[in-house]
Amino acid sequence: AQSVTQLDSHVSVSEGTPVLLRCNYSSSYSPSLFWYVQHPNKGLQLLLKYTSAATLVKGINGFEAEFKKSETSFHLTKPSAHMSDAAEYFCVVSYNTDKLIFGTGTRLQVFP
Amino acid sequence: DTAVSQTPKYLVTQMGNDKSIKCEQNLGHDTMYWYKQDSKKFLKIMFSYNNKELIINETVPNRFSPKSPDKAHLNLHINSLELGDSAVYFCASSHRTNTGELFFGEGSRLTVL
């Protein structure tokens, strides 16, 4: 079955330190992969996407993610966390259909 | 200007009632969606319309009926509400199908008592 797994339900970092949010996907076909962010009481916003071009994808707000086929991973990183990064982050996979399969989310807390 | 707008933002109602949630997008997109987010933040697609035509209809009870009067609007009507229908319902749109690039509304929180 096609699926995506977010390995951490909560991640806490201090402001100014690096962020790593982990995501693994099932490898039946070549997927398209996305990261979405949801701030409290808001809709989801696309951060970045991978669709079989460059494996290192840069997104908005300084986030980037690397597609690693050998590890079936698509981890999200940011060199330096900001207070405004505190939100819920969703890793999402699509296998050339209109159905997006969402991970269970990782809540990022940023402490001053 | 709000790109994808949903109304109402909050809805509290009794079991057995019928309610509707409206969605409008001003992005000129062809495809619109309804997603349900449960209390654990899990998101699942319910319906997808492309140019007013239903293209995805996930396994949802037939108490849920989407209606797309034109490609800028996708409404969700729910009959005979049950406690388990309590959730946040998100409308979204995309330029075309299969891009994965969705623009979401801010959600409609439905509470069934």
Tab-separated table of C-alpha atoms in Angstrom:
chain	number	residue	atom	x	y	z
A	1	ALA	CA	0.000	0.000	0.000
A	2	GLN	CA	1.132	3.493	-0.745
A	3	SER	CA	1.976	5.361	2.412
A	4	VAL	CA	4.091	8.004	4.037
A	5	THR	CA	5.505	7.886	7.560
A	6	GLN	CA	6.533	10.846	9.641
A	7	LEU	CA	8.873	9.483	12.230
A	8	ASP	CA	8.366	12.128	14.911
A	9	SER	CA	5.029	13.421	16.152
A	10	HIS	CA	6.750	16.282	18.037
A	11	VAL	CA	10.044	18.073	17.520
A	12	SER	CA	11.300	20.834	19.811
A	13	VAL	CA	14.202	23.128	18.978
A	14	SER	CA	15.643	26.369	20.244
A	15	GLU	CA	15.449	29.452	18.098
A	16	GLY	CA	18.504	29.698	15.860
A	17	THR	CA	19.255	25.950	15.883
A	18	PRO	CA	18.756	23.556	12.930
A	19	VAL	CA	15.460	21.834	12.208
A	20	LEU	CA	15.114	18.257	10.964
A	21	LEU	CA	11.684	16.738	10.326
A	22	ARG	CA	11.841	13.159	9.081
A	23	CYS	CA	9.686	11.501	6.450
A	24	ASN	CA	9.816	8.105	4.757
A	25	TYR	CA	7.596	6.900	1.914
A	26	SER	CA	6.711	3.541	0.472
A	27	SER	CA	8.507	2.862	-2.774
A	28	SER	CA	6.064	1.155	-5.089
A	29	TYR	CA	6.411	3.729	-7.848
A	30	SER	CA	8.245	6.990	-8.452
A	31	PRO	CA	6.435	9.358	-6.198
A	32	SER	CA	5.906	13.059	-6.097
A	33	LEU	CA	6.637	14.327	-2.599
A	34	PHE	CA	5.564	17.464	-0.815
A	35	TRP	CA	5.844	19.226	2.498
A	36	TYR	CA	2.936	21.304	3.700
A	37	VAL	CA	2.816	23.526	6.794
A	38	GLN	CA	-0.234	24.306	8.906
A	39	HIS	CA	-0.114	27.192	11.361
A	40	PRO	CA	-2.653	27.146	14.206
A	41	ASN	CA	-6.238	27.593	13.009
A	42	LYS	CA	-5.087	28.050	9.434
A	43	GLY	CA	-5.232	26.082	6.223
A	44	LEU	CA	-2.271	24.169	4.852
A	45	GLN	CA	0.360	25.906	2.752
A	46	LEU	CA	2.744	24.238	0.321
A	47	LEU	CA	6.381	24.557	1.463
A	48	LEU	CA	8.077	22.649	-1.331
A	49	LYS	CA	7.692	19.765	-3.752
A	50	TYR	CA	9.782	17.100	-5.458
A	51	THR	CA	8.721	15.737	-8.842
A	52	SER	CA	11.763	13.816	-10.202
A	53	ALA	CA	13.920	16.801	-11.075
A	54	ALA	CA	16.724	17.920	-8.725
A	55	THR	CA	16.900	15.777	-5.581
A	56	LEU	CA	17.568	18.774	-3.331
A	57	VAL	CA	14.492	20.939	-3.298
A	58	LYS	CA	14.367	24.454	-1.916
A	59	GLY	CA	11.135	25.843	-0.573
A	60	ILE	CA	9.763	28.939	1.059
A	61	ASN	CA	10.969	30.418	4.353
A	62	GLY	CA	14.418	28.848	4.105
A	63	PHE	CA	13.240	25.233	4.194
A	64	GLU	CA	14.656	22.536	1.968
A	65	ALA	CA	14.277	18.790	1.548
A	66	GLU	CA	16.353	16.080	-0.052
A	67	PHE	CA	14.905	13.141	-1.947
A	68	LYS	CA	16.951	10.006	-1.207
A	69	LYS	CA	15.709	7.073	-3.215
A	70	SER	CA	18.055	4.568	-1.560
A	71	GLU	CA	16.648	5.468	1.842
A	72	THR	CA	13.091	6.198	0.625
A	73	SER	CA	13.295	9.425	2.592
A	74	PHE	CA	12.350	13.049	2.082
A	75	HIS	CA	13.448	14.839	5.242
A	76	LEU	CA	12.739	18.538	5.748
A	77	THR	CA	15.499	20.784	7.075
A	78	LYS	CA	16.167	24.383	7.916
A	79	PRO	CA	19.554	25.692	9.115
A	80	SER	CA	18.185	28.076	11.728
A	81	ALA	CA	14.748	27.921	13.321
A	82	HIS	CA	12.653	31.009	13.824
A	83	MET	CA	9.809	31.429	16.297
A	84	SER	CA	7.402	31.819	13.383
A	85	ASP	CA	8.287	28.289	12.193
A	86	ALA	CA	6.274	26.773	15.046
A	87	ALA	CA	3.499	24.853	13.289
A	88	GLU	CA	2.348	21.411	12.168
A	89	TYR	CA	4.240	19.988	9.191
A	90	PHE	CA	2.856	17.336	6.866
A	91	CYS	CA	4.826	15.134	4.503
A	92	VAL	CA	2.670	14.198	1.528
A	93	VAL	CA	3.093	11.666	-1.276
A	94	SER	CA	1.339	11.289	-4.594
A	95	TYR	CA	1.744	8.467	-7.104
A	96	ASN	CA	0.671	10.203	-10.309
A	97	THR	CA	-2.923	10.466	-9.208
A	98	ASP	CA	-4.985	13.283	-7.840
A	99	LYS	CA	-5.033	11.654	-4.414
A	100	LEU	CA	-2.562	13.057	-1.956
A	101	ILE	CA	-1.609	10.765	0.903
A	102	PHE	CA	-0.817	12.750	4.022
A	103	GLY	CA	1.488	11.751	6.829
A	104	THR	CA	0.280	12.059	10.395
A	105	GLY	CA	2.077	15.358	10.914
A	106	THR	CA	4.972	16.612	13.020
A	107	ARG	CA	4.396	19.404	15.457
A	108	LEU	CA	7.398	21.744	15.564
A	109	GLN	CA	7.884	23.794	18.720
A	110	VAL	CA	10.471	26.556	18.781
A	111	PHE	CA	11.707	27.838	22.121
A	112	PRO	CA	13.340	31.245	22.598
B	1	ASP	CA	-8.042	38.966	-1.063
B	2	THR	CA	-8.709	35.474	0.259
B	3	ALA	CA	-7.867	32.898	-2.408
B	4	VAL	CA	-9.929	30.000	-1.038
B	5	SER	CA	-12.668	30.993	1.351
B	6	GLN	CA	-14.966	28.771	3.351
B	7	THR	CA	-18.061	29.590	5.323
B	8	PRO	CA	-18.886	29.138	8.091
B	9	LYS	CA	-15.611	28.934	9.985
B	10	TYR	CA	-17.299	27.342	12.998
B	11	LEU	CA	-20.424	25.244	13.091
B	12	VAL	CA	-21.983	23.735	16.223
B	13	THR	CA	-25.078	21.629	15.755
B	14	GLN	CA	-27.089	18.746	17.150
B	15	MET	CA	-27.019	15.149	15.977
B	16	GLY	CA	-29.513	14.466	13.233
B	17	ASN	CA	-29.411	17.966	11.762
B	18	ASP	CA	-28.465	18.822	8.184
B	19	LYS	CA	-25.789	21.423	7.492
B	20	SER	CA	-23.839	22.890	4.587
B	21	ILE	CA	-20.378	24.331	4.189
B	22	LYS	CA	-19.638	26.615	1.266
B	23	CYS	CA	-16.356	27.093	-0.549
B	24	GLU	CA	-15.282	29.590	-3.174
B	25	GLN	CA	-11.935	30.124	-4.887
B	26	ASN	CA	-10.914	33.185	-6.865
B	27	LEU	CA	-7.713	31.701	-8.295
B	28	GLY	CA	-9.224	30.571	-11.580
B	29	HIS	CA	-8.391	26.949	-10.729
B	30	ASP	CA	-10.113	24.040	-12.448
B	31	THR	CA	-9.992	21.527	-9.616
B	32	MET	CA	-11.484	21.720	-6.130
B	33	TYR	CA	-11.392	19.340	-3.178
B	34	TRP	CA	-12.865	18.592	0.205
B	35	TYR	CA	-10.607	17.163	2.892
B	36	LYS	CA	-11.494	16.052	6.394
B	37	GLN	CA	-9.052	16.547	9.302
B	38	ASP	CA	-9.843	14.550	12.416
B	39	SER	CA	-8.983	15.329	16.017
B	40	LYS	CA	-5.533	13.746	15.580
B	41	LYS	CA	-4.803	16.089	12.658
B	42	PHE	CA	-5.022	13.256	10.125
B	43	LEU	CA	-6.087	14.573	6.721
B	44	LYS	CA	-7.998	12.537	4.188
B	45	ILE	CA	-9.489	13.453	0.849
B	46	MET	CA	-13.248	13.155	0.534
B	47	PHE	CA	-14.094	14.520	-2.911
B	48	SER	CA	-12.494	16.153	-5.894
B	49	TYR	CA	-14.131	18.033	-8.750
B	50	ASN	CA	-12.584	19.110	-12.018
B	51	ASN	CA	-14.555	21.670	-14.008
B	52	LYS	CA	-17.708	20.788	-12.067
B	53	GLU	CA	-17.251	17.060	-12.695
B	54	LEU	CA	-16.737	14.638	-9.830
B	55	ILE	CA	-13.398	12.848	-10.243
B	56	ILE	CA	-12.646	11.507	-6.780
B	57	ASN	CA	-15.255	10.134	-4.437
B	58	GLU	CA	-13.592	8.414	-1.515
B	59	THR	CA	-15.432	6.037	0.736
B	60	VAL	CA	-17.519	8.496	2.650
B	61	PRO	CA	-21.094	7.947	3.826
B	62	ASN	CA	-23.676	9.035	1.271
B	63	ARG	CA	-24.938	11.501	3.884
B	64	PHE	CA	-22.179	13.698	2.481
B	65	SER	CA	-23.064	15.267	-0.845
B	66	PRO	CA	-20.816	17.714	-2.669
B	67	LYS	CA	-22.207	20.161	-5.197
B	68	SER	CA	-20.277	22.263	-7.677
B	69	PRO	CA	-22.509	24.876	-9.317
B	70	ASP	CA	-19.519	26.252	-11.233
B	71	LYS	CA	-15.785	25.676	-11.194
B	72	ALA	CA	-15.206	28.405	-8.606
B	73	HIS	CA	-17.528	26.871	-6.032
B	74	LEU	CA	-17.696	23.543	-4.259
B	75	ASN	CA	-20.184	23.147	-1.453
B	76	LEU	CA	-20.556	20.276	0.990
B	77	HIS	CA	-23.922	19.245	2.350
B	78	ILE	CA	-24.165	16.810	5.235
B	79	ASN	CA	-27.430	15.085	6.179
B	80	SER	CA	-28.314	13.473	9.493
B	81	LEU	CA	-25.175	14.584	11.277
B	82	GLU	CA	-23.481	12.110	13.620
B	83	LEU	CA	-21.023	12.606	16.470
B	84	GLY	CA	-18.231	11.140	14.330
B	85	ASP	CA	-18.680	13.864	11.743
B	86	SER	CA	-17.066	16.329	14.144
B	87	ALA	CA	-13.878	17.456	12.430
B	88	VAL	CA	-12.309	20.304	10.528
B	89	TYR	CA	-13.292	20.299	6.875
B	90	PHE	CA	-10.897	21.913	4.430
B	91	CYS	CA	-11.680	23.062	0.951
B	92	ALA	CA	-8.770	23.290	-1.489
B	93	SER	CA	-8.164	24.064	-5.124
B	94	SER	CA	-5.464	23.455	-7.697
B	95	HIS	CA	-4.744	24.739	-11.193
B	96	ARG	CA	-5.227	21.281	-12.648
B	97	THR	CA	-5.282	17.704	-11.489
B	98	ASN	CA	-2.250	15.643	-10.502
B	99	THR	CA	-0.031	18.566	-9.533
B	100	GLY	CA	-0.203	18.074	-5.780
B	101	GLU	CA	-0.014	21.849	-5.421
B	102	LEU	CA	-3.114	22.654	-3.478
B	103	PHE	CA	-4.299	25.939	-2.050
B	104	PHE	CA	-6.279	25.392	1.117
B	105	GLY	CA	-8.975	27.389	2.807
B	106	GLU	CA	-8.745	28.064	6.537
B	107	GLY	CA	-11.089	25.244	7.419
B	108	SER	CA	-14.575	24.867	8.858
B	109	ARG	CA	-14.685	23.353	12.328
B	110	LEU	CA	-17.824	21.258	12.708
B	111	THR	CA	-18.872	20.160	16.189
B	112	VAL	CA	-21.785	17.756	16.502
B	113	LEU	CA	-23.324	17.518	19.978
